[in-house]
PDB file of C-alpha atoms in Angstrom:
ATOM      1  CA  UNK A   1     -10.829   2.636   0.961  1.00 65.00           C
ATOM      2  CA  UNK A   2      -8.666  -0.447   0.403  1.00 70.00           C
ATOM      3  CA  UNK A   3     -11.223  -2.218  -1.856  1.00 75.00           C
ATOM      4  CA  UNK A   4     -10.827   0.149  -4.863  1.00 80.00           C
ATOM      5  CA  UNK A   5      -7.058  -0.183  -4.685  1.00 73.00           C
ATOM      6  CA  UNK A   6      -7.316  -3.961  -4.750  1.00 74.00           C
ATOM      7  CA  UNK A   7      -9.781  -3.905  -7.626  1.00 80.00           C
ATOM      8  CA  UNK A   8      -7.467  -1.695  -9.729  1.00 80.00           C
ATOM      9  CA  UNK A   9      -4.559  -3.995  -8.939  1.00 75.00           C
ATOM     10  CA  UNK A  10      -6.668  -6.981  -9.948  1.00 79.00           C
ATOM     11  CA  UNK A  11      -7.410  -5.378 -13.329  1.00 83.00           C
ATOM     12  CA  UNK A  12      -3.736  -4.696 -13.979  1.00 77.00           C
ATOM     13  CA  UNK A  13      -2.721  -8.213 -13.027  1.00 74.00           C
ATOM     14  CA  UNK A  14      -5.443  -9.686 -15.240  1.00 78.00           C
ATOM     15  CA  UNK A  15      -4.081  -7.688 -18.177  1.00 79.00           C
ATOM     16  CA  UNK A  16      -0.547  -8.757 -17.492  1.00 74.00           C
ATOM     17  CA  UNK A  17      -1.511 -12.431 -17.271  1.00 75.00           C
ATOM     18  CA  UNK A  18      -3.513 -12.291 -20.541  1.00 79.00           C
ATOM     19  CA  UNK A  19      -0.636 -10.591 -22.400  1.00 79.00           C
ATOM     20  CA  UNK A  20       2.153 -12.894 -21.292  1.00 72.00           C
ATOM     21  CA  UNK A  21       2.949 -16.514 -20.580  1.00 66.00           C
ATOM     22  CA  UNK A  22       4.241 -18.226 -17.458  1.00 61.00           C
ATOM     23  CA  UNK A  23       6.624 -15.416 -16.639  1.00 71.00           C
ATOM     24  CA  UNK A  24       3.696 -12.968 -16.565  1.00 71.00           C
ATOM     25  CA  UNK A  25       2.307 -14.723 -13.451  1.00 74.00           C
ATOM     26  CA  UNK A  26       5.418 -13.602 -11.558  1.00 77.00           C
ATOM     27  CA  UNK A  27       5.009 -10.087 -12.876  1.00 74.00           C
ATOM     28  CA  UNK A  28       1.326 -10.073 -11.986  1.00 74.00           C
ATOM     29  CA  UNK A  29       2.144 -11.244  -8.437  1.00 79.00           C
ATOM     30  CA  UNK A  30       4.713  -8.473  -8.029  1.00 81.00           C
ATOM     31  CA  UNK A  31       2.265  -5.820  -9.209  1.00 77.00           C
ATOM     32  CA  UNK A  32      -0.491  -7.127  -6.887  1.00 77.00           C
ATOM     33  CA  UNK A  33       1.905  -7.453  -3.937  1.00 83.00           C
ATOM     34  CA  UNK A  34       3.291  -3.945  -4.459  1.00 83.00           C
ATOM     35  CA  UNK A  35      -0.186  -2.379  -4.671  1.00 80.00           C
ATOM     36  CA  UNK A  36      -1.301  -4.336  -1.610  1.00 79.00           C
ATOM     37  CA  UNK A  37       1.732  -3.158   0.381  1.00 84.00           C
ATOM     38  CA  UNK A  38       1.179   0.450  -0.737  1.00 82.00           C
ATOM     39  CA  UNK A  39      -2.530   0.341  -0.050  1.00 79.00           C
ATOM     40  CA  UNK A  40      -2.075  -0.971   3.489  1.00 81.00           C
ATOM     41  CA  UNK A  41       0.772   1.265   4.576  1.00 84.00           C
ATOM     42  CA  UNK A  42       0.094   4.599   2.838  1.00 81.00           C
ATOM     43  CA  UNK A  43      -2.947   5.635   4.889  1.00 79.00           C
ATOM     44  CA  UNK A  44      -1.036   5.096   8.133  1.00 80.00           C
ATOM     45  CA  UNK A  45       1.978   7.035   6.788  1.00 78.00           C
ATOM     46  CA  UNK A  46      -0.219   9.971   5.728  1.00 79.00           C
ATOM     47  CA  UNK A  47      -2.032   9.950   9.076  1.00 78.00           C
ATOM     48  CA  UNK A  48       1.278   9.968  10.992  1.00 77.00           C
ATOM     49  CA  UNK A  49       2.706  12.707   8.784  1.00 77.00           C
ATOM     50  CA  UNK A  50      -0.317  14.916   9.480  1.00 78.00           C
ATOM     51  CA  UNK A  51       0.010  14.627  13.231  1.00 72.00           C
ATOM     52  CA  UNK A  52       1.452  17.751  14.874  1.00 76.00           C
ATOM     53  CA  UNK A  53       4.837  17.516  16.438  1.00 71.00           C
ATOM     54  CA  UNK A  54       4.813  17.607  20.260  1.00 67.00           C
ATOM     55  CA  UNK A  55       6.006  20.959  21.592  1.00 74.00           C
ATOM     56  CA  UNK A  56       7.850  19.439  24.560  1.00 74.00           C
ATOM     57  CA  UNK A  57       9.005  15.930  25.201  1.00 70.00           C
ATOM     58  CA  UNK A  58       6.826  13.995  27.589  1.00 71.00           C
ATOM     59  CA  UNK A  59       8.299  13.443  31.035  1.00 76.00           C
ATOM     60  CA  UNK A  60       8.377   9.853  32.174  1.00 73.00           C
ATOM     61  CA  UNK A  61       7.325   9.088  35.747  1.00 76.00           C
ATOM     62  CA  UNK A  62      10.175   8.380  38.085  1.00 64.00           C
TER      63      UNK A  62
END
């Protein structure tokens, strides 16, 4: 699931590097880092959001 996200980010960063100069490397890194962060945290956030809420709080042992 993560591999397609990384490949798409790689394509975008390649385009940015080819269109710009030295500054474009910073932009490419930001794009790649942002997509990597999103790709690693979004599945966990969606999974946690779909979990049902507990009906009653759990009682801790005394």
